[in-house]
mmCIF file of N, CA and C in Angstrom:
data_model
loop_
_atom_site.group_PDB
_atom_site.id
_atom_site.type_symbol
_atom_site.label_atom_id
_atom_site.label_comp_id
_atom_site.label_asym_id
_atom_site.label_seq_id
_atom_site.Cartn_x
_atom_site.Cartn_y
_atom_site.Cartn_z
ATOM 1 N N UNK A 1 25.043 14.224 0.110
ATOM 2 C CA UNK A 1 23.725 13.876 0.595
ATOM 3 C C UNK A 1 23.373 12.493 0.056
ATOM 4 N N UNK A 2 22.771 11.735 0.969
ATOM 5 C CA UNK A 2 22.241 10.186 0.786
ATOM 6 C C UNK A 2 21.066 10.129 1.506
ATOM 7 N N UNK A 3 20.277 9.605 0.323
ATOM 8 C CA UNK A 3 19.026 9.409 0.673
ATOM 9 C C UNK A 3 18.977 7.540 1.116
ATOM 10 N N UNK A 4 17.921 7.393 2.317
ATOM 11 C CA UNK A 4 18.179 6.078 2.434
ATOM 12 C C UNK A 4 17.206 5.185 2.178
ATOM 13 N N UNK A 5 15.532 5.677 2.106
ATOM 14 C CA UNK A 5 14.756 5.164 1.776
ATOM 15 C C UNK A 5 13.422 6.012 1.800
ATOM 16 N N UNK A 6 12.564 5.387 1.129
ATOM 17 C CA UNK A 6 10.704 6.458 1.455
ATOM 18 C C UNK A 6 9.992 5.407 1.464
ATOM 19 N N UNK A 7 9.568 5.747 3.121
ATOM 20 C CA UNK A 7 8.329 4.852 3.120
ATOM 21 C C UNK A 7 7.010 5.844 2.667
ATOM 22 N N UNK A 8 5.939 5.307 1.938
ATOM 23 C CA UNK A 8 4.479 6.036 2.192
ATOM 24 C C UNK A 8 3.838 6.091 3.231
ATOM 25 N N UNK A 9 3.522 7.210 3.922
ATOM 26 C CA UNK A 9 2.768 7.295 4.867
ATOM 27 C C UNK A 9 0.839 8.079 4.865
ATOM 28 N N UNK A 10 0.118 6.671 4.688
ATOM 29 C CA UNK A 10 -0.866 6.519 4.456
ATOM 30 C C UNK A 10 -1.877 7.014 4.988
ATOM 31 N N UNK A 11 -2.804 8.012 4.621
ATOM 32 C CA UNK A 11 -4.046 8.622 5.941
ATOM 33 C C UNK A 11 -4.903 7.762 5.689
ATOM 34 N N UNK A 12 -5.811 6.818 6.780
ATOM 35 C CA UNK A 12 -7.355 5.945 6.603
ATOM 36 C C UNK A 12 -7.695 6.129 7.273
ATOM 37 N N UNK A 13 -9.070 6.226 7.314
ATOM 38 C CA UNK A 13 -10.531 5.607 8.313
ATOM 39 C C UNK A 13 -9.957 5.079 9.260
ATOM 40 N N UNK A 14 -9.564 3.553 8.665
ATOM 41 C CA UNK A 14 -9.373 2.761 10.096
ATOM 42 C C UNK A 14 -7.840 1.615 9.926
ATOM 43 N N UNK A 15 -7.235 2.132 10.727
ATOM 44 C CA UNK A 15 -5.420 2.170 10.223
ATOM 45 C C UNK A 15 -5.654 0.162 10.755
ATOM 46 N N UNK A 16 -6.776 -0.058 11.024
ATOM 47 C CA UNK A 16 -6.330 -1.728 11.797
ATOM 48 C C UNK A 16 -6.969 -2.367 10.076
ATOM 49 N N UNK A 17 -7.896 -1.923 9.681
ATOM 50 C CA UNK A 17 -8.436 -3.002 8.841
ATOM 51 C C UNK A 17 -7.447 -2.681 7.572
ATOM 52 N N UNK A 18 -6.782 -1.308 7.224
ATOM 53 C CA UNK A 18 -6.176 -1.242 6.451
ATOM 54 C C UNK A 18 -4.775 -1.795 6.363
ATOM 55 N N UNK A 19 -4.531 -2.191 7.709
ATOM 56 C CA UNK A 19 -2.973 -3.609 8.337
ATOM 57 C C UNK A 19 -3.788 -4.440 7.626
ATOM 58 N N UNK A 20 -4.532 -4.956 8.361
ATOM 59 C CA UNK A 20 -5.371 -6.462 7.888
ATOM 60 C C UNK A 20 -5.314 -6.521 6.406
ATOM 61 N N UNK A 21 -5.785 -5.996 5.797
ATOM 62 C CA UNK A 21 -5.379 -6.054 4.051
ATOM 63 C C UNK A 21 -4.117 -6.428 3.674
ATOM 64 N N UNK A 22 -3.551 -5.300 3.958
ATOM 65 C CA UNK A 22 -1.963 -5.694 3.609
ATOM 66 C C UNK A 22 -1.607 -6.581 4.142
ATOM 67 N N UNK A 23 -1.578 -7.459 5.266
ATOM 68 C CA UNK A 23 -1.208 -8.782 5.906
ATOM 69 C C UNK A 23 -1.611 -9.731 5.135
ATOM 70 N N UNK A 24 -3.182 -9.679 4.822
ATOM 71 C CA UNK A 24 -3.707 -10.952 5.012
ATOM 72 C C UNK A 24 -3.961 -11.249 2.909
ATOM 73 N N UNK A 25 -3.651 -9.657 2.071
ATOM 74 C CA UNK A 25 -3.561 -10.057 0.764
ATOM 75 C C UNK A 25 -2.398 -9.843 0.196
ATOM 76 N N UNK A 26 -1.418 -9.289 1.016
ATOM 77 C CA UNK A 26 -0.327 -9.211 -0.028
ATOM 78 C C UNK A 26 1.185 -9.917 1.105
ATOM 79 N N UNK A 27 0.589 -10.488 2.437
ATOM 80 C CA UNK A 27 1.272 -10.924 3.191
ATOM 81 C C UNK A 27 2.421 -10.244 3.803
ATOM 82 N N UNK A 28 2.097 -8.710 4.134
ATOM 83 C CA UNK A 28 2.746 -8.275 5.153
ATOM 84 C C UNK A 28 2.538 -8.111 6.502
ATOM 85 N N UNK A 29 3.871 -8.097 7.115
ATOM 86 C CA UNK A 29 4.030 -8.801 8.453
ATOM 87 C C UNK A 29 3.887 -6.418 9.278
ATOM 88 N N UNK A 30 3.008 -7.087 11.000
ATOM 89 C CA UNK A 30 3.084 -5.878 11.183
ATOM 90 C C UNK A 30 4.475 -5.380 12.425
ATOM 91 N N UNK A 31 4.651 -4.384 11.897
ATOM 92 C CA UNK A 31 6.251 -3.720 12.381
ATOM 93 C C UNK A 31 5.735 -3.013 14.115
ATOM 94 N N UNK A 32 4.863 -1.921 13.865
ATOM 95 C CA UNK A 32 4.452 -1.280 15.382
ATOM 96 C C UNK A 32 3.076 -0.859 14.977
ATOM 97 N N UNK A 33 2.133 -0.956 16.291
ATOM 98 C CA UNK A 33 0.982 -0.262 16.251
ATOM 99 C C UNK A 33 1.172 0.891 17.295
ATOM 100 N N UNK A 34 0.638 1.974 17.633
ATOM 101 C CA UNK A 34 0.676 2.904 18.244
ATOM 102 C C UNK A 34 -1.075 3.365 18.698
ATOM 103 N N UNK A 35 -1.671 2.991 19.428
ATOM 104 C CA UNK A 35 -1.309 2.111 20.660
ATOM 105 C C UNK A 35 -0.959 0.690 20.605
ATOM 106 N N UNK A 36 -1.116 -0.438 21.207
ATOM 107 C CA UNK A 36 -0.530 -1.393 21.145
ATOM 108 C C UNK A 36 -1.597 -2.162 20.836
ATOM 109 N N UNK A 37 -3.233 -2.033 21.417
ATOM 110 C CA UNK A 37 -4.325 -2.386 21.115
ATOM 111 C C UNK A 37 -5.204 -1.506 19.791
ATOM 112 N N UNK A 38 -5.893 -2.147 18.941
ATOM 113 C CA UNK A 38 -6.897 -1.111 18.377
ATOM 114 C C UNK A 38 -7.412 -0.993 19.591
ATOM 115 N N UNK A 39 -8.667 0.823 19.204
ATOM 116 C CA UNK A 39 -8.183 1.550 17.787
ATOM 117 C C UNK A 39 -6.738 1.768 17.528
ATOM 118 N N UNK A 40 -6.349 1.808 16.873
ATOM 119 C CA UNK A 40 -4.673 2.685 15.878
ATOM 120 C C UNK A 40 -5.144 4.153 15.903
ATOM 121 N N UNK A 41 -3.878 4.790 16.332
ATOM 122 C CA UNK A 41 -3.315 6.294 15.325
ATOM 123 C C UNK A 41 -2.745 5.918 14.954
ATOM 124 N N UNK A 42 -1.819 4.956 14.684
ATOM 125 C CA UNK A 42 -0.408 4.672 13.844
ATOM 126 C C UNK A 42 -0.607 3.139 13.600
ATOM 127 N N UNK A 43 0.352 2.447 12.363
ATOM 128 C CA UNK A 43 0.684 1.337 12.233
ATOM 129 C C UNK A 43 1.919 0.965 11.328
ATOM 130 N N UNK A 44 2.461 0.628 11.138
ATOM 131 C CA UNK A 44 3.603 0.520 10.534
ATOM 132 C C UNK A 44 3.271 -1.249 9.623
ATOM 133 N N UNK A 45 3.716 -1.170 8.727
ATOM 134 C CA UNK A 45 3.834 -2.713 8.165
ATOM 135 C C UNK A 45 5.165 -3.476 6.837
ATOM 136 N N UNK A 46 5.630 -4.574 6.882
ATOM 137 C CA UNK A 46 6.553 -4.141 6.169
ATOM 138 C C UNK A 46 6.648 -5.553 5.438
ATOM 139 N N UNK A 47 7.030 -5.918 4.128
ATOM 140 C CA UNK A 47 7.011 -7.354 3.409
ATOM 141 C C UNK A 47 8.478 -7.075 2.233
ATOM 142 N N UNK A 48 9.783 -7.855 3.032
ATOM 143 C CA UNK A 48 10.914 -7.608 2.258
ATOM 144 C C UNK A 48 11.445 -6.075 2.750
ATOM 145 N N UNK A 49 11.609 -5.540 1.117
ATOM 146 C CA UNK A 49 12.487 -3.837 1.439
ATOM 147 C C UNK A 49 11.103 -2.608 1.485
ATOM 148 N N UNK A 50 10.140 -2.912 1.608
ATOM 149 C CA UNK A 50 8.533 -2.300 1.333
ATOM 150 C C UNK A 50 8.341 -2.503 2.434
ATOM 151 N N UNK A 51 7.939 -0.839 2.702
ATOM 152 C CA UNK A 51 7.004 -0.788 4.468
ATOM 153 C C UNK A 51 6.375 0.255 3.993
ATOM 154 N N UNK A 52 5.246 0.568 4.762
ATOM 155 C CA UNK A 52 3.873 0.797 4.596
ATOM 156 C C UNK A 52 3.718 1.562 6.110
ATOM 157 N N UNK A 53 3.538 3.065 5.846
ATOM 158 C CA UNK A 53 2.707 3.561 7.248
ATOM 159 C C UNK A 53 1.358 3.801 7.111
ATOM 160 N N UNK A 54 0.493 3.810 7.898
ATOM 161 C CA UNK A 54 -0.729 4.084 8.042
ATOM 162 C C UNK A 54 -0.867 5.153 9.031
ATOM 163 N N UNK A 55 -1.823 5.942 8.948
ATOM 164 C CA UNK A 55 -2.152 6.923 10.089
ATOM 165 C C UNK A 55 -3.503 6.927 10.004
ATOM 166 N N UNK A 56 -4.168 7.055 11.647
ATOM 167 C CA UNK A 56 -5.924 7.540 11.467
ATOM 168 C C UNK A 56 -6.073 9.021 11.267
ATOM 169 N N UNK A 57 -7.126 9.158 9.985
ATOM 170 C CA UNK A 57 -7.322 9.970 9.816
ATOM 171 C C UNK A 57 -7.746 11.541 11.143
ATOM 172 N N UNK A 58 -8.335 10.874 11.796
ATOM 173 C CA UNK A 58 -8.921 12.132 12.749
ATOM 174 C C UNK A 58 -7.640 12.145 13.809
ATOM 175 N N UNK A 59 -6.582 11.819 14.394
ATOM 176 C CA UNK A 59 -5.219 11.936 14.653
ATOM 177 C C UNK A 59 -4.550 12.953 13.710
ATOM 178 N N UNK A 60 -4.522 12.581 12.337
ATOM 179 C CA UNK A 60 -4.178 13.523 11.383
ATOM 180 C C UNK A 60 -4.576 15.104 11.692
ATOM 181 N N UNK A 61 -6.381 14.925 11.693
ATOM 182 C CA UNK A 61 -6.857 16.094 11.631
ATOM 183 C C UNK A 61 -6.774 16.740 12.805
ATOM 184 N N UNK A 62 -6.492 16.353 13.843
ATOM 185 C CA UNK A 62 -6.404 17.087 15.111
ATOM 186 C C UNK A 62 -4.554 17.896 15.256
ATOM 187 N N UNK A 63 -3.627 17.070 14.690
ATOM 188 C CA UNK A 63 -2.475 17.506 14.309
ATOM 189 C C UNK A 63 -2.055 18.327 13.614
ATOM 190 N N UNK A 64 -2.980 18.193 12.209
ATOM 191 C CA UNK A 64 -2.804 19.225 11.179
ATOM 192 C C UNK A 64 -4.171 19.483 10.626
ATOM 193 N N UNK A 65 -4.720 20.808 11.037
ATOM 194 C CA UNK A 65 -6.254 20.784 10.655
ATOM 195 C C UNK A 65 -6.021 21.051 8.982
ATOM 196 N N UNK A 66 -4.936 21.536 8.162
ATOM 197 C CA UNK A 66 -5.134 21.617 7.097
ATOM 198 C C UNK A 66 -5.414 20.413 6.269
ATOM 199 N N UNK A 67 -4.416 19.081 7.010
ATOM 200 C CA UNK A 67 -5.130 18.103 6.371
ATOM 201 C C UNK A 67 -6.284 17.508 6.629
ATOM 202 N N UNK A 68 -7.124 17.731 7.217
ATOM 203 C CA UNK A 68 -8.773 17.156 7.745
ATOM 204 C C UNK A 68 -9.721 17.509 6.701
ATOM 205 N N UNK A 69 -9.792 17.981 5.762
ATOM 206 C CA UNK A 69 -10.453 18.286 5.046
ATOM 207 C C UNK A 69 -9.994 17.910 3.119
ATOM 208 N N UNK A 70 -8.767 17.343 3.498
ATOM 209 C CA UNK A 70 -8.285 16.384 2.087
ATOM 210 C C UNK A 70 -8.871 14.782 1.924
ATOM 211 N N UNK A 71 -9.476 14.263 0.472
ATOM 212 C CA UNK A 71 -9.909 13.242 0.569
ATOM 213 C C UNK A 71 -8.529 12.173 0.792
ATOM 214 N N UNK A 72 -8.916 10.842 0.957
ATOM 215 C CA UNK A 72 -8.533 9.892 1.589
ATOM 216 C C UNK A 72 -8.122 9.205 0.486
ATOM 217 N N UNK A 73 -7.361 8.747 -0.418
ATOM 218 C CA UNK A 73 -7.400 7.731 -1.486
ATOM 219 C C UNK A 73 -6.974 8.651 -2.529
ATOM 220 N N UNK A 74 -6.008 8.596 -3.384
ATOM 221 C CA UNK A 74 -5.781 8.933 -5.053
ATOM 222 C C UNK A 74 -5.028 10.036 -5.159
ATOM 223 N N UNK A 75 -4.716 10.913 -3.873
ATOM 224 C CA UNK A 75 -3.503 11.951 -4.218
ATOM 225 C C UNK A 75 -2.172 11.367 -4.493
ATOM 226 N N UNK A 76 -1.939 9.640 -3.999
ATOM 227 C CA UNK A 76 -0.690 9.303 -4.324
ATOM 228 C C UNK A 76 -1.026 7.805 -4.995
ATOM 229 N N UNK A 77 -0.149 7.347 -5.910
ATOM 230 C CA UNK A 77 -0.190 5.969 -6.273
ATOM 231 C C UNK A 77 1.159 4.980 -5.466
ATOM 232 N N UNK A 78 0.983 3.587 -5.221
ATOM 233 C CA UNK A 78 2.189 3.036 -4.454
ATOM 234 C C UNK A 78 2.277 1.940 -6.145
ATOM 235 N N UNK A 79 3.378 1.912 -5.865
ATOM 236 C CA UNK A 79 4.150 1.149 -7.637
ATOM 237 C C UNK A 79 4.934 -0.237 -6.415
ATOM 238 N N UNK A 80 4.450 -0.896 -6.407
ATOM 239 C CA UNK A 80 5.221 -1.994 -5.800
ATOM 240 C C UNK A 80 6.067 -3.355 -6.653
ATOM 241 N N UNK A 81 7.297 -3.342 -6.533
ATOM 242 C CA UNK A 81 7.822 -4.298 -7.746
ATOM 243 C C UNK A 81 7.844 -5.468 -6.902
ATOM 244 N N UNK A 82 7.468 -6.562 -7.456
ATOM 245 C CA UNK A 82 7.527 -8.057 -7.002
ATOM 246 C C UNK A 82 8.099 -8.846 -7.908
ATOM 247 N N UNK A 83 8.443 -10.463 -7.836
ATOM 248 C CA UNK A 83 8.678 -11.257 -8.033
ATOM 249 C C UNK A 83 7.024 -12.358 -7.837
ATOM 250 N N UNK A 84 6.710 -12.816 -8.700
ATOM 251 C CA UNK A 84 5.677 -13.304 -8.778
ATOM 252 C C UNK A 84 4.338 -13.358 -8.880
ATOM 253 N N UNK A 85 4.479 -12.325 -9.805
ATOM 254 C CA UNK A 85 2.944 -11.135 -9.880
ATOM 255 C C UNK A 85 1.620 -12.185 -10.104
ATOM 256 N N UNK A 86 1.884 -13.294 -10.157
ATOM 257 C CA UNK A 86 0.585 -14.048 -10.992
ATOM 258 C C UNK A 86 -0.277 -14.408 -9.685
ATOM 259 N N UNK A 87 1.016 -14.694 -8.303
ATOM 260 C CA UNK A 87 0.350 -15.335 -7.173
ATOM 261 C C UNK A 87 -0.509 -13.849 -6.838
ATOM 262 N N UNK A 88 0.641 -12.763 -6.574
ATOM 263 C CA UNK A 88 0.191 -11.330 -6.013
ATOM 264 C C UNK A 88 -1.315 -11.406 -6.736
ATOM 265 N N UNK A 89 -1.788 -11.116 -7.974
ATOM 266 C CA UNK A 89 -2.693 -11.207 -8.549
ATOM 267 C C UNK A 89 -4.074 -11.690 -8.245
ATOM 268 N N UNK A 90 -3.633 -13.337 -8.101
ATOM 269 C CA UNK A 90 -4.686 -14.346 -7.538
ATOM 270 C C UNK A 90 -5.222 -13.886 -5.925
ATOM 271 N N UNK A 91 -4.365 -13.730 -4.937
ATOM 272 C CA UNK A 91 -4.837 -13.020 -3.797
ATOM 273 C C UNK A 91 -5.289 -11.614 -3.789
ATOM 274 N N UNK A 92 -5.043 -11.264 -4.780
ATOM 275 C CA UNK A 92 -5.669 -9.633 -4.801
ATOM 276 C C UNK A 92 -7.201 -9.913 -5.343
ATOM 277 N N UNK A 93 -7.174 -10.568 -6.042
ATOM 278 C CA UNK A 93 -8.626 -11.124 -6.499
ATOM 279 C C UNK A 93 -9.318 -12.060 -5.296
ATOM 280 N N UNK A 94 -8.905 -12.634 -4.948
ATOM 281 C CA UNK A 94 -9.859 -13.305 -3.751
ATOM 282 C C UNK A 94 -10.069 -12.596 -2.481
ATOM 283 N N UNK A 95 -9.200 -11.501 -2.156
ATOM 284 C CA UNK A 95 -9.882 -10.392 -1.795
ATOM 285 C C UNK A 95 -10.862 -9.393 -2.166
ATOM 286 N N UNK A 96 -11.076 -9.070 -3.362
ATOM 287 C CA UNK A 96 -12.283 -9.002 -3.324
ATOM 288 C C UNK A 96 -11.855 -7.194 -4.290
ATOM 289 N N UNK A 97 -10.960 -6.862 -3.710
ATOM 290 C CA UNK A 97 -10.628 -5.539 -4.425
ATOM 291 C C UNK A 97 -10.711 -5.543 -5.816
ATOM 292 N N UNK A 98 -10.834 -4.541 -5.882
ATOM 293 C CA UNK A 98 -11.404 -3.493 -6.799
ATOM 294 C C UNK A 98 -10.322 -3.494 -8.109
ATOM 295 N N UNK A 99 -10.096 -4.525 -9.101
ATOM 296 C CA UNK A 99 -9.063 -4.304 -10.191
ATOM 297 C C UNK A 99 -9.007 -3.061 -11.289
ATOM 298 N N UNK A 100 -8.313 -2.153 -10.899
ATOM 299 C CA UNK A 100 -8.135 -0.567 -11.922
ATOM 300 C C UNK A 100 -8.087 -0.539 -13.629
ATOM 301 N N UNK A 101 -6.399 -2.116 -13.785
ATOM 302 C CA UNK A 101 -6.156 -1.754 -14.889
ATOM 303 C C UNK A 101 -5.896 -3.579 -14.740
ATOM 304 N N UNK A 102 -6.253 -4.293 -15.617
ATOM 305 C CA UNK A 102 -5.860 -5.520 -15.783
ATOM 306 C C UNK A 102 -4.397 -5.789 -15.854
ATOM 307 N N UNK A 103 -4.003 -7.378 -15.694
ATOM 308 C CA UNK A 103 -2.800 -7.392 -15.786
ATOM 309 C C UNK A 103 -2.291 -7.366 -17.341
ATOM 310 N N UNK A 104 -1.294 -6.508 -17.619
ATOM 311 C CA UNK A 104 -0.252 -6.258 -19.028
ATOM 312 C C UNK A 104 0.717 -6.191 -18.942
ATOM 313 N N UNK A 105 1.683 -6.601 -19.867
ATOM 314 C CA UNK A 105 2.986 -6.151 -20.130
ATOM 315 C C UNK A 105 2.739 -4.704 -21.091
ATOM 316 N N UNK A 106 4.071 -3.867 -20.363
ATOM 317 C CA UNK A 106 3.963 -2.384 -20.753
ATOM 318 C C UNK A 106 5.253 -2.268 -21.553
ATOM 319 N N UNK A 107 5.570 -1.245 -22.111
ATOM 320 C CA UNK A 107 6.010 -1.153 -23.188
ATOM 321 C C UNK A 107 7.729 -1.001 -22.358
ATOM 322 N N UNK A 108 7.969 -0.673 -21.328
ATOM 323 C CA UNK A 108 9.203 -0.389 -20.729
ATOM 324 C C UNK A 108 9.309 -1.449 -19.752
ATOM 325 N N UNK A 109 9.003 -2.818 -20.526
ATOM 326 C CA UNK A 109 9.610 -3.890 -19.922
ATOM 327 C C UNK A 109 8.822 -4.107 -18.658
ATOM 328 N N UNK A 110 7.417 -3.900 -18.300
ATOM 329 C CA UNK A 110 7.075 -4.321 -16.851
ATOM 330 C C UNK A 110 6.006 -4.971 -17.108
ATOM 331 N N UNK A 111 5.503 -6.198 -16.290
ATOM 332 C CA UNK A 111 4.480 -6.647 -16.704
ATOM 333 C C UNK A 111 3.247 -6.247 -15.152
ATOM 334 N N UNK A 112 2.712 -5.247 -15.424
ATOM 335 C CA UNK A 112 1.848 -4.826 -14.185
ATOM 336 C C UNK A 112 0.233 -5.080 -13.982
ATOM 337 N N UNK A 113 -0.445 -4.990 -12.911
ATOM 338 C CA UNK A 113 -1.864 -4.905 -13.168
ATOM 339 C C UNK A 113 -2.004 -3.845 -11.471
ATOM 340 N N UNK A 114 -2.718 -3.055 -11.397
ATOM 341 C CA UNK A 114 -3.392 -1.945 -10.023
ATOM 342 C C UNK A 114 -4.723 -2.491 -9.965
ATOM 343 N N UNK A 115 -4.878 -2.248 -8.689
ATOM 344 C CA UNK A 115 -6.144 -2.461 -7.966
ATOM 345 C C UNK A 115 -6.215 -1.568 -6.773
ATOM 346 N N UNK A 116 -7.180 -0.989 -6.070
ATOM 347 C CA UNK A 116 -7.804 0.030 -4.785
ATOM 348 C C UNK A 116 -7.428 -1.117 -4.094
ATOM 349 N N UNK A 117 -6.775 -0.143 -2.489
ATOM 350 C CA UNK A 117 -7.025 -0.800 -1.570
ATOM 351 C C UNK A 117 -8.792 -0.488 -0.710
ATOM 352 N N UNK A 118 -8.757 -1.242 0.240
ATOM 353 C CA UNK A 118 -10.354 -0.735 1.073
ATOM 354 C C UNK A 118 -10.475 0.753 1.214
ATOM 355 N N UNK A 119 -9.260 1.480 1.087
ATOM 356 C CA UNK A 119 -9.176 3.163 1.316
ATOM 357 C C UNK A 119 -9.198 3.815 0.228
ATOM 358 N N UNK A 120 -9.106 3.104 -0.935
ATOM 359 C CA UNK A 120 -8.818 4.228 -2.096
ATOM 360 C C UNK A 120 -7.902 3.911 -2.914
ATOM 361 N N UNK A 121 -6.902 4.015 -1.728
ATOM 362 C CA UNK A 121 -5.421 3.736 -2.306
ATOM 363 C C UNK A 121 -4.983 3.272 -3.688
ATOM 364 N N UNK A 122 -4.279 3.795 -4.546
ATOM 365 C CA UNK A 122 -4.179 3.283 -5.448
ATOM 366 C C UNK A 122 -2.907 2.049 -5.656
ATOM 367 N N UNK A 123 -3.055 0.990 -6.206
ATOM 368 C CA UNK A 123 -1.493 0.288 -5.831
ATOM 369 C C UNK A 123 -1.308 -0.256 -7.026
ATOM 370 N N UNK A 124 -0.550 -0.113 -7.766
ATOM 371 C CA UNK A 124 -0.160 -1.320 -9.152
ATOM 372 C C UNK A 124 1.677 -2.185 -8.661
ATOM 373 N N UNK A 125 0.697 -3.383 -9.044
ATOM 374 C CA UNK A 125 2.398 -4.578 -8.725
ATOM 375 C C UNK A 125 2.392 -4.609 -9.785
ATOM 376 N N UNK A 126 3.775 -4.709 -10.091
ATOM 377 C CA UNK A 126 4.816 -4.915 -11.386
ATOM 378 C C UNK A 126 5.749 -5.874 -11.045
ATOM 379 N N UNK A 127 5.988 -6.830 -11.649
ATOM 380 C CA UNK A 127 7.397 -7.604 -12.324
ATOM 381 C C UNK A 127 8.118 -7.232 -13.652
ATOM 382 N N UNK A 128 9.412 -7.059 -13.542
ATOM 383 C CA UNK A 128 10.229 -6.859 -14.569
ATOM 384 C C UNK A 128 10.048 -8.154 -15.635
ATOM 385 N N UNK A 129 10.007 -8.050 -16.668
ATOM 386 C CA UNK A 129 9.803 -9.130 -17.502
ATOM 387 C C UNK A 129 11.117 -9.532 -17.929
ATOM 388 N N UNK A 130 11.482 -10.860 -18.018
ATOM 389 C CA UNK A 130 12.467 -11.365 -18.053
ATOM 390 C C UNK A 130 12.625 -11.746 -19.824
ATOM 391 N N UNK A 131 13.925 -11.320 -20.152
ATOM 392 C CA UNK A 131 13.862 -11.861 -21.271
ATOM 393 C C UNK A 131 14.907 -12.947 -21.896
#
């Protein structure tokens, strides 16, 4: 058995503004929308080996009524490793989001900082610290 990859697949409000974030602060490019115009049930997005699904929530809930009634944000965290956390940083801040945990170096070699996306989402970028 070979596993080949996991993308997260994200429940929001509104699957277009939650593209727009990821495009426009951490500069990912978008892969498919489903429909082709907003509104979205689906969106796909992807920057390097990192892709990102989105789903609208009430699509969700009409599919699976068990999930319609789970909150939106914090059942999962996304750990994203980069190369250049200082820029990642600076655009995460001029967006405007919500910083969790400042930026640190951690004790197993990573130098990270998390911030909410517009949904909740929890996300911390990390760089490996070079020594």
């Amino acid at each position: 058995m070979k596993f080949q990859k996991l993308t997260p697949n994200l429940v929001v409000r509104d699957v277009a503004a939650s593209m727009n974030f990821y495009r426009s602060t951490l500069g990912f490019q978008t892969t498919i929308t489903v429909p082709d115009r907003a509104p979205y049930v689906f969106g796909a997005i992807t920057n390097g080996s990192v892709e990102i699904f989105f789903n609208d929530q009430k699509a969700v809930a009409a599919d699976y009524p068990s999930l319609g009634a789970k909150p939106i944000g914090g059942s999962l965290t996304l750990f994203i490793e980069v190369e250049g956390i200082e820029e990642v940083l600076a655009a995460v801040n001029k967006s405007g989001a919500k910083i969790t945990m400042p930026l640190k170096d951690q004790f197993y070699g990573m130098r990270e900082f998390a911030f909410q996306d517009p949904e909740g989402w929890e996300v911390t970028i990390a760089e490996r610290i070079k020594t």
